[in-house]
Amino acid sequence: MIEVFLLKLLDVMLGTVKNAFFVRNKHFLASLLTAISTFTYFLIIVKILQINSFFSIALVSLAAFLGSYIPPIIMHKLEKAKVWVFDITPNSDEKGREFADNMRNKGFSVVTYKGYNKNKECVLCTKVFSKSKIHSKLIKKNIPKGFNWHIVSAIE
Protein backbone atom coordinates (compact mmCIF):
# COMPACT_ATOMS: atom_id res chain seq x y z
CA MET A 1 0.00 0.00 0.00
CA ILE A 2 2.80 2.43 0.87
CA GLU A 3 4.50 1.44 -2.38
CA VAL A 4 1.45 2.62 -4.36
CA PHE A 5 1.43 5.90 -2.42
CA LEU A 6 5.12 6.52 -3.14
CA LEU A 7 4.78 5.56 -6.81
CA LYS A 8 1.85 7.93 -7.28
CA LEU A 9 3.67 10.69 -5.43
CA LEU A 10 6.64 10.18 -7.77
CA ASP A 11 4.38 10.03 -10.84
CA VAL A 12 2.64 13.34 -10.10
CA MET A 13 5.86 15.08 -9.04
CA LEU A 14 7.47 14.02 -12.32
CA GLY A 15 4.47 15.36 -14.23
CA THR A 16 4.59 18.68 -12.40
CA VAL A 17 8.33 19.12 -12.95
CA LYS A 18 7.86 18.05 -16.59
CA ASN A 19 5.45 20.94 -17.13
CA ALA A 20 7.96 23.38 -15.66
CA PHE A 21 10.63 22.05 -18.03
CA PHE A 22 8.32 22.48 -21.03
CA VAL A 23 7.64 26.09 -20.02
CA ARG A 24 11.40 26.70 -19.79
CA ASN A 25 11.95 25.13 -23.26
CA LYS A 26 13.86 22.14 -21.89
CA HIS A 27 12.04 19.69 -24.13
CA PHE A 28 14.43 16.73 -23.84
CA LEU A 29 14.24 16.68 -20.04
CA ALA A 30 10.47 17.14 -20.16
CA SER A 31 10.11 14.24 -22.60
CA LEU A 32 12.35 12.04 -20.47
CA LEU A 33 10.23 12.79 -17.41
CA THR A 34 7.09 12.01 -19.41
CA ALA A 35 8.45 8.56 -20.27
CA ILE A 36 9.42 7.84 -16.65
CA SER A 37 6.05 9.14 -15.43
CA THR A 38 4.18 6.90 -17.88
CA PHE A 39 6.15 3.85 -16.73
CA THR A 40 5.41 4.73 -13.11
CA TYR A 41 1.72 5.22 -13.92
CA PHE A 42 1.41 1.72 -15.36
CA LEU A 43 3.15 0.24 -12.32
CA ILE A 44 0.55 1.99 -10.16
CA ILE A 45 -2.34 0.62 -12.23
CA VAL A 46 -1.03 -2.94 -11.87
CA LYS A 47 -0.59 -2.54 -8.10
CA ILE A 48 -4.04 -0.96 -7.58
CA LEU A 49 -5.75 -3.73 -9.52
CA GLN A 50 -4.10 -6.23 -7.17
CA ILE A 51 -5.12 -4.35 -4.00
CA ASN A 52 -8.65 -3.36 -5.10
CA SER A 53 -9.75 -1.29 -2.07
CA PHE A 54 -11.28 2.12 -1.40
CA PHE A 55 -8.40 2.97 0.94
CA SER A 56 -5.87 2.50 -1.87
CA ILE A 57 -7.85 4.92 -4.06
CA ALA A 58 -7.91 7.49 -1.25
CA LEU A 59 -4.18 6.99 -0.72
CA VAL A 60 -3.47 7.53 -4.43
CA SER A 61 -5.60 10.69 -4.35
CA LEU A 62 -3.62 12.02 -1.38
CA ALA A 63 -0.37 11.25 -3.20
CA ALA A 64 -1.70 13.10 -6.28
CA PHE A 65 -2.44 16.16 -4.13
CA LEU A 66 0.98 16.14 -2.46
CA GLY A 67 2.75 15.37 -5.73
CA SER A 68 1.35 18.47 -7.40
CA TYR A 69 1.61 20.70 -4.32
CA ILE A 70 5.21 20.05 -3.21
CA PRO A 71 7.31 20.45 -6.43
CA PRO A 72 6.35 24.09 -7.15
CA ILE A 73 7.30 25.01 -3.58
CA ILE A 74 10.68 23.31 -3.94
CA MET A 75 11.28 24.78 -7.40
CA HIS A 76 10.36 28.26 -6.15
CA LYS A 77 12.90 27.95 -3.32
CA LEU A 78 15.63 26.82 -5.75
CA GLU A 79 14.86 29.47 -8.36
CA LYS A 80 17.46 32.13 -9.06
CA ALA A 81 16.65 35.69 -8.08
CA LYS A 82 15.08 37.74 -10.85
CA VAL A 83 14.86 41.45 -11.44
CA TRP A 84 11.27 42.52 -12.04
CA VAL A 85 10.45 45.55 -14.19
CA PHE A 86 7.49 47.71 -13.16
CA ASP A 87 6.16 49.94 -15.96
CA ILE A 88 4.31 52.89 -14.45
CA THR A 89 2.25 55.52 -16.27
CA PRO A 90 1.23 58.58 -14.23
CA ASN A 91 -1.94 60.60 -14.61
CA SER A 92 0.07 63.82 -15.19
CA ASP A 93 3.56 64.80 -16.30
CA GLU A 94 4.37 66.63 -13.05
CA LYS A 95 3.28 63.70 -10.89
CA GLY A 96 5.36 61.41 -13.10
CA ARG A 97 8.47 63.50 -12.42
CA GLU A 98 7.76 63.57 -8.68
CA PHE A 99 7.27 59.80 -8.61
CA ALA A 100 10.49 59.08 -10.54
CA ASP A 101 12.50 61.40 -8.28
CA ASN A 102 10.92 59.87 -5.18
CA MET A 103 11.84 56.33 -6.30
CA ARG A 104 15.42 57.41 -7.13
CA ASN A 105 15.73 59.02 -3.69
CA LYS A 106 14.63 55.72 -2.14
CA GLY A 107 17.49 53.95 -3.95
CA PHE A 108 15.58 52.18 -6.72
CA SER A 109 16.96 51.86 -10.24
CA VAL A 110 14.71 53.98 -12.44
CA VAL A 111 14.44 54.66 -16.17
CA THR A 112 12.12 57.39 -17.44
CA TYR A 113 10.66 57.92 -20.90
CA LYS A 114 7.89 59.88 -22.56
CA GLY A 115 4.59 58.10 -23.04
CA TYR A 116 0.86 58.74 -23.10
CA ASN A 117 -1.68 58.26 -20.32
CA LYS A 118 -5.37 57.30 -20.64
CA ASN A 119 -6.25 60.89 -21.50
CA LYS A 120 -3.73 60.84 -24.37
CA GLU A 121 -1.55 63.42 -22.58
CA CYS A 122 2.22 63.23 -22.96
CA VAL A 123 3.61 62.24 -19.53
CA LEU A 124 6.87 61.05 -17.98
CA CYS A 125 6.53 57.28 -17.57
CA THR A 126 8.81 55.27 -15.31
CA LYS A 127 10.33 51.81 -15.28
CA VAL A 128 11.35 50.77 -11.78
CA PHE A 129 13.51 47.68 -11.25
CA SER A 130 12.86 45.39 -8.30
CA LYS A 131 15.47 42.92 -7.05
CA SER A 132 13.26 41.07 -4.57
CA LYS A 133 9.74 40.53 -3.30
CA ILE A 134 10.40 43.09 -0.57
CA HIS A 135 11.41 45.68 -3.19
CA SER A 136 8.30 44.82 -5.21
CA LYS A 137 6.09 45.45 -2.18
CA LEU A 138 7.80 48.79 -1.56
CA ILE A 139 7.36 49.81 -5.18
CA LYS A 140 3.65 48.89 -5.15
CA LYS A 141 3.19 50.75 -1.87
CA ASN A 142 4.72 53.93 -3.38
CA ILE A 143 2.69 53.98 -6.60
CA PRO A 144 0.13 56.79 -6.18
CA LYS A 145 -3.57 56.18 -6.79
CA GLY A 146 -4.56 57.05 -10.33
CA PHE A 147 -1.30 55.75 -11.81
CA ASN A 148 -1.48 52.78 -14.15
CA TRP A 149 1.16 50.11 -13.71
CA HIS A 150 2.00 46.54 -14.56
CA ILE A 151 4.95 44.22 -14.31
CA VAL A 152 6.52 44.01 -17.74
CA SER A 153 8.92 41.10 -17.31
CA ALA A 154 11.54 39.43 -15.23
CA ILE A 155 15.20 39.72 -16.14
CA GLU A 156 16.98 36.48 -15.33
PDB file of C-alpha atoms in Angstrom:
ATOM      1  CA  MET A   1       0.000   0.000   0.000  1.00  0.00           C
ATOM      2  CA  ILE A   2       2.797   2.431   0.874  1.00  0.00           C
ATOM      3  CA  GLU A   3       4.498   1.437  -2.380  1.00  0.00           C
ATOM      4  CA  VAL A   4       1.445   2.616  -4.357  1.00  0.00           C
ATOM      5  CA  PHE A   5       1.433   5.895  -2.420  1.00  0.00           C
ATOM      6  CA  LEU A   6       5.125   6.524  -3.138  1.00  0.00           C
ATOM      7  CA  LEU A   7       4.783   5.556  -6.812  1.00  0.00           C
ATOM      8  CA  LYS A   8       1.846   7.931  -7.283  1.00  0.00           C
ATOM      9  CA  LEU A   9       3.667  10.688  -5.433  1.00  0.00           C
ATOM     10  CA  LEU A  10       6.640  10.181  -7.774  1.00  0.00           C
ATOM     11  CA  ASP A  11       4.380  10.034 -10.837  1.00  0.00           C
ATOM     12  CA  VAL A  12       2.637  13.337 -10.099  1.00  0.00           C
ATOM     13  CA  MET A  13       5.856  15.079  -9.043  1.00  0.00           C
ATOM     14  CA  LEU A  14       7.469  14.018 -12.319  1.00  0.00           C
ATOM     15  CA  GLY A  15       4.469  15.360 -14.232  1.00  0.00           C
ATOM     16  CA  THR A  16       4.593  18.677 -12.402  1.00  0.00           C
ATOM     17  CA  VAL A  17       8.328  19.123 -12.953  1.00  0.00           C
ATOM     18  CA  LYS A  18       7.865  18.046 -16.589  1.00  0.00           C
ATOM     19  CA  ASN A  19       5.446  20.941 -17.127  1.00  0.00           C
ATOM     20  CA  ALA A  20       7.961  23.379 -15.656  1.00  0.00           C
ATOM     21  CA  PHE A  21      10.631  22.050 -18.026  1.00  0.00           C
ATOM     22  CA  PHE A  22       8.325  22.480 -21.034  1.00  0.00           C
ATOM     23  CA  VAL A  23       7.641  26.093 -20.018  1.00  0.00           C
ATOM     24  CA  ARG A  24      11.403  26.701 -19.787  1.00  0.00           C
ATOM     25  CA  ASN A  25      11.949  25.134 -23.263  1.00  0.00           C
ATOM     26  CA  LYS A  26      13.857  22.139 -21.893  1.00  0.00           C
ATOM     27  CA  HIS A  27      12.038  19.687 -24.133  1.00  0.00           C
ATOM     28  CA  PHE A  28      14.425  16.733 -23.843  1.00  0.00           C
ATOM     29  CA  LEU A  29      14.238  16.681 -20.043  1.00  0.00           C
ATOM     30  CA  ALA A  30      10.467  17.142 -20.163  1.00  0.00           C
ATOM     31  CA  SER A  31      10.108  14.244 -22.596  1.00  0.00           C
ATOM     32  CA  LEU A  32      12.350  12.036 -20.473  1.00  0.00           C
ATOM     33  CA  LEU A  33      10.231  12.794 -17.406  1.00  0.00           C
ATOM     34  CA  THR A  34       7.089  12.005 -19.410  1.00  0.00           C
ATOM     35  CA  ALA A  35       8.454   8.560 -20.271  1.00  0.00           C
ATOM     36  CA  ILE A  36       9.418   7.837 -16.649  1.00  0.00           C
ATOM     37  CA  SER A  37       6.052   9.136 -15.428  1.00  0.00           C
ATOM     38  CA  THR A  38       4.180   6.898 -17.884  1.00  0.00           C
ATOM     39  CA  PHE A  39       6.149   3.850 -16.730  1.00  0.00           C
ATOM     40  CA  THR A  40       5.407   4.733 -13.107  1.00  0.00           C
ATOM     41  CA  TYR A  41       1.721   5.220 -13.916  1.00  0.00           C
ATOM     42  CA  PHE A  42       1.413   1.717 -15.362  1.00  0.00           C
ATOM     43  CA  LEU A  43       3.146   0.243 -12.318  1.00  0.00           C
ATOM     44  CA  ILE A  44       0.546   1.995 -10.163  1.00  0.00           C
ATOM     45  CA  ILE A  45      -2.336   0.616 -12.234  1.00  0.00           C
ATOM     46  CA  VAL A  46      -1.025  -2.944 -11.872  1.00  0.00           C
ATOM     47  CA  LYS A  47      -0.594  -2.545  -8.096  1.00  0.00           C
ATOM     48  CA  ILE A  48      -4.035  -0.963  -7.576  1.00  0.00           C
ATOM     49  CA  LEU A  49      -5.752  -3.734  -9.515  1.00  0.00           C
ATOM     50  CA  GLN A  50      -4.098  -6.231  -7.170  1.00  0.00           C
ATOM     51  CA  ILE A  51      -5.120  -4.346  -4.002  1.00  0.00           C
ATOM     52  CA  ASN A  52      -8.651  -3.357  -5.095  1.00  0.00           C
ATOM     53  CA  SER A  53      -9.754  -1.290  -2.066  1.00  0.00           C
ATOM     54  CA  PHE A  54     -11.278   2.125  -1.405  1.00  0.00           C
ATOM     55  CA  PHE A  55      -8.403   2.975   0.941  1.00  0.00           C
ATOM     56  CA  SER A  56      -5.873   2.501  -1.870  1.00  0.00           C
ATOM     57  CA  ILE A  57      -7.852   4.917  -4.057  1.00  0.00           C
ATOM     58  CA  ALA A  58      -7.910   7.494  -1.249  1.00  0.00           C
ATOM     59  CA  LEU A  59      -4.180   6.993  -0.720  1.00  0.00           C
ATOM     60  CA  VAL A  60      -3.468   7.527  -4.425  1.00  0.00           C
ATOM     61  CA  SER A  61      -5.595  10.691  -4.351  1.00  0.00           C
ATOM     62  CA  LEU A  62      -3.622  12.020  -1.378  1.00  0.00           C
ATOM     63  CA  ALA A  63      -0.374  11.250  -3.204  1.00  0.00           C
ATOM     64  CA  ALA A  64      -1.698  13.099  -6.279  1.00  0.00           C
ATOM     65  CA  PHE A  65      -2.439  16.156  -4.133  1.00  0.00           C
ATOM     66  CA  LEU A  66       0.982  16.141  -2.463  1.00  0.00           C
ATOM     67  CA  GLY A  67       2.746  15.368  -5.735  1.00  0.00           C
ATOM     68  CA  SER A  68       1.347  18.466  -7.403  1.00  0.00           C
ATOM     69  CA  TYR A  69       1.609  20.702  -4.322  1.00  0.00           C
ATOM     70  CA  ILE A  70       5.209  20.053  -3.208  1.00  0.00           C
ATOM     71  CA  PRO A  71       7.309  20.451  -6.428  1.00  0.00           C
ATOM     72  CA  PRO A  72       6.353  24.093  -7.148  1.00  0.00           C
ATOM     73  CA  ILE A  73       7.300  25.015  -3.583  1.00  0.00           C
ATOM     74  CA  ILE A  74      10.683  23.313  -3.936  1.00  0.00           C
ATOM     75  CA  MET A  75      11.277  24.782  -7.404  1.00  0.00           C
ATOM     76  CA  HIS A  76      10.364  28.258  -6.149  1.00  0.00           C
ATOM     77  CA  LYS A  77      12.905  27.950  -3.317  1.00  0.00           C
ATOM     78  CA  LEU A  78      15.632  26.815  -5.747  1.00  0.00           C
ATOM     79  CA  GLU A  79      14.865  29.470  -8.362  1.00  0.00           C
ATOM     80  CA  LYS A  80      17.460  32.133  -9.057  1.00  0.00           C
ATOM     81  CA  ALA A  81      16.650  35.689  -8.081  1.00  0.00           C
ATOM     82  CA  LYS A  82      15.080  37.743 -10.846  1.00  0.00           C
ATOM     83  CA  VAL A  83      14.858  41.454 -11.438  1.00  0.00           C
ATOM     84  CA  TRP A  84      11.266  42.517 -12.041  1.00  0.00           C
ATOM     85  CA  VAL A  85      10.452  45.551 -14.192  1.00  0.00           C
ATOM     86  CA  PHE A  86       7.491  47.709 -13.164  1.00  0.00           C
ATOM     87  CA  ASP A  87       6.161  49.937 -15.964  1.00  0.00           C
ATOM     88  CA  ILE A  88       4.312  52.888 -14.450  1.00  0.00           C
ATOM     89  CA  THR A  89       2.247  55.515 -16.268  1.00  0.00           C
ATOM     90  CA  PRO A  90       1.231  58.583 -14.226  1.00  0.00           C
ATOM     91  CA  ASN A  91      -1.938  60.605 -14.610  1.00  0.00           C
ATOM     92  CA  SER A  92       0.067  63.825 -15.187  1.00  0.00           C
ATOM     93  CA  ASP A  93       3.563  64.798 -16.304  1.00  0.00           C
ATOM     94  CA  GLU A  94       4.369  66.629 -13.055  1.00  0.00           C
ATOM     95  CA  LYS A  95       3.282  63.697 -10.891  1.00  0.00           C
ATOM     96  CA  GLY A  96       5.360  61.407 -13.099  1.00  0.00           C
ATOM     97  CA  ARG A  97       8.474  63.502 -12.419  1.00  0.00           C
ATOM     98  CA  GLU A  98       7.759  63.568  -8.679  1.00  0.00           C
ATOM     99  CA  PHE A  99       7.274  59.802  -8.607  1.00  0.00           C
ATOM    100  CA  ALA A 100      10.491  59.081 -10.540  1.00  0.00           C
ATOM    101  CA  ASP A 101      12.503  61.405  -8.279  1.00  0.00           C
ATOM    102  CA  ASN A 102      10.923  59.870  -5.184  1.00  0.00           C
ATOM    103  CA  MET A 103      11.839  56.333  -6.302  1.00  0.00           C
ATOM    104  CA  ARG A 104      15.417  57.407  -7.132  1.00  0.00           C
ATOM    105  CA  ASN A 105      15.732  59.019  -3.690  1.00  0.00           C
ATOM    106  CA  LYS A 106      14.633  55.723  -2.136  1.00  0.00           C
ATOM    107  CA  GLY A 107      17.492  53.945  -3.951  1.00  0.00           C
ATOM    108  CA  PHE A 108      15.579  52.184  -6.719  1.00  0.00           C
ATOM    109  CA  SER A 109      16.961  51.857 -10.237  1.00  0.00           C
ATOM    110  CA  VAL A 110      14.713  53.976 -12.443  1.00  0.00           C
ATOM    111  CA  VAL A 111      14.437  54.665 -16.169  1.00  0.00           C
ATOM    112  CA  THR A 112      12.116  57.393 -17.444  1.00  0.00           C
ATOM    113  CA  TYR A 113      10.665  57.918 -20.899  1.00  0.00           C
ATOM    114  CA  LYS A 114       7.886  59.885 -22.561  1.00  0.00           C
ATOM    115  CA  GLY A 115       4.585  58.103 -23.043  1.00  0.00           C
ATOM    116  CA  TYR A 116       0.860  58.741 -23.100  1.00  0.00           C
ATOM    117  CA  ASN A 117      -1.680  58.255 -20.321  1.00  0.00           C
ATOM    118  CA  LYS A 118      -5.366  57.297 -20.637  1.00  0.00           C
ATOM    119  CA  ASN A 119      -6.254  60.894 -21.501  1.00  0.00           C
ATOM    120  CA  LYS A 120      -3.727  60.840 -24.366  1.00  0.00           C
ATOM    121  CA  GLU A 121      -1.549  63.422 -22.581  1.00  0.00           C
ATOM    122  CA  CYS A 122       2.222  63.226 -22.958  1.00  0.00           C
ATOM    123  CA  VAL A 123       3.605  62.236 -19.534  1.00  0.00           C
ATOM    124  CA  LEU A 124       6.867  61.045 -17.982  1.00  0.00           C
ATOM    125  CA  CYS A 125       6.530  57.278 -17.573  1.00  0.00           C
ATOM    126  CA  THR A 126       8.807  55.270 -15.309  1.00  0.00           C
ATOM    127  CA  LYS A 127      10.332  51.815 -15.280  1.00  0.00           C
ATOM    128  CA  VAL A 128      11.348  50.768 -11.776  1.00  0.00           C
ATOM    129  CA  PHE A 129      13.508  47.682 -11.254  1.00  0.00           C
ATOM    130  CA  SER A 130      12.863  45.393  -8.304  1.00  0.00           C
ATOM    131  CA  LYS A 131      15.471  42.925  -7.047  1.00  0.00           C
ATOM    132  CA  SER A 132      13.256  41.065  -4.574  1.00  0.00           C
ATOM    133  CA  LYS A 133       9.738  40.533  -3.301  1.00  0.00           C
ATOM    134  CA  ILE A 134      10.403  43.085  -0.572  1.00  0.00           C
ATOM    135  CA  HIS A 135      11.413  45.677  -3.188  1.00  0.00           C
ATOM    136  CA  SER A 136       8.296  44.824  -5.212  1.00  0.00           C
ATOM    137  CA  LYS A 137       6.086  45.451  -2.182  1.00  0.00           C
ATOM    138  CA  LEU A 138       7.797  48.792  -1.558  1.00  0.00           C
ATOM    139  CA  ILE A 139       7.359  49.813  -5.179  1.00  0.00           C
ATOM    140  CA  LYS A 140       3.654  48.886  -5.149  1.00  0.00           C
ATOM    141  CA  LYS A 141       3.193  50.754  -1.870  1.00  0.00           C
ATOM    142  CA  ASN A 142       4.716  53.929  -3.378  1.00  0.00           C
ATOM    143  CA  ILE A 143       2.691  53.982  -6.598  1.00  0.00           C
ATOM    144  CA  PRO A 144       0.126  56.788  -6.180  1.00  0.00           C
ATOM    145  CA  LYS A 145      -3.566  56.183  -6.792  1.00  0.00           C
ATOM    146  CA  GLY A 146      -4.557  57.052 -10.327  1.00  0.00           C
ATOM    147  CA  PHE A 147      -1.300  55.753 -11.813  1.00  0.00           C
ATOM    148  CA  ASN A 148      -1.478  52.778 -14.154  1.00  0.00           C
ATOM    149  CA  TRP A 149       1.160  50.115 -13.713  1.00  0.00           C
ATOM    150  CA  HIS A 150       1.997  46.544 -14.564  1.00  0.00           C
ATOM    151  CA  ILE A 151       4.945  44.219 -14.312  1.00  0.00           C
ATOM    152  CA  VAL A 152       6.522  44.008 -17.740  1.00  0.00           C
ATOM    153  CA  SER A 153       8.916  41.103 -17.307  1.00  0.00           C
ATOM    154  CA  ALA A 154      11.540  39.429 -15.230  1.00  0.00           C
ATOM    155  CA  ILE A 155      15.201  39.717 -16.142  1.00  0.00           C
ATOM    156  CA  GLU A 156      16.985  36.476 -15.331  1.00  0.00           C
TER     157      GLU A 156
END
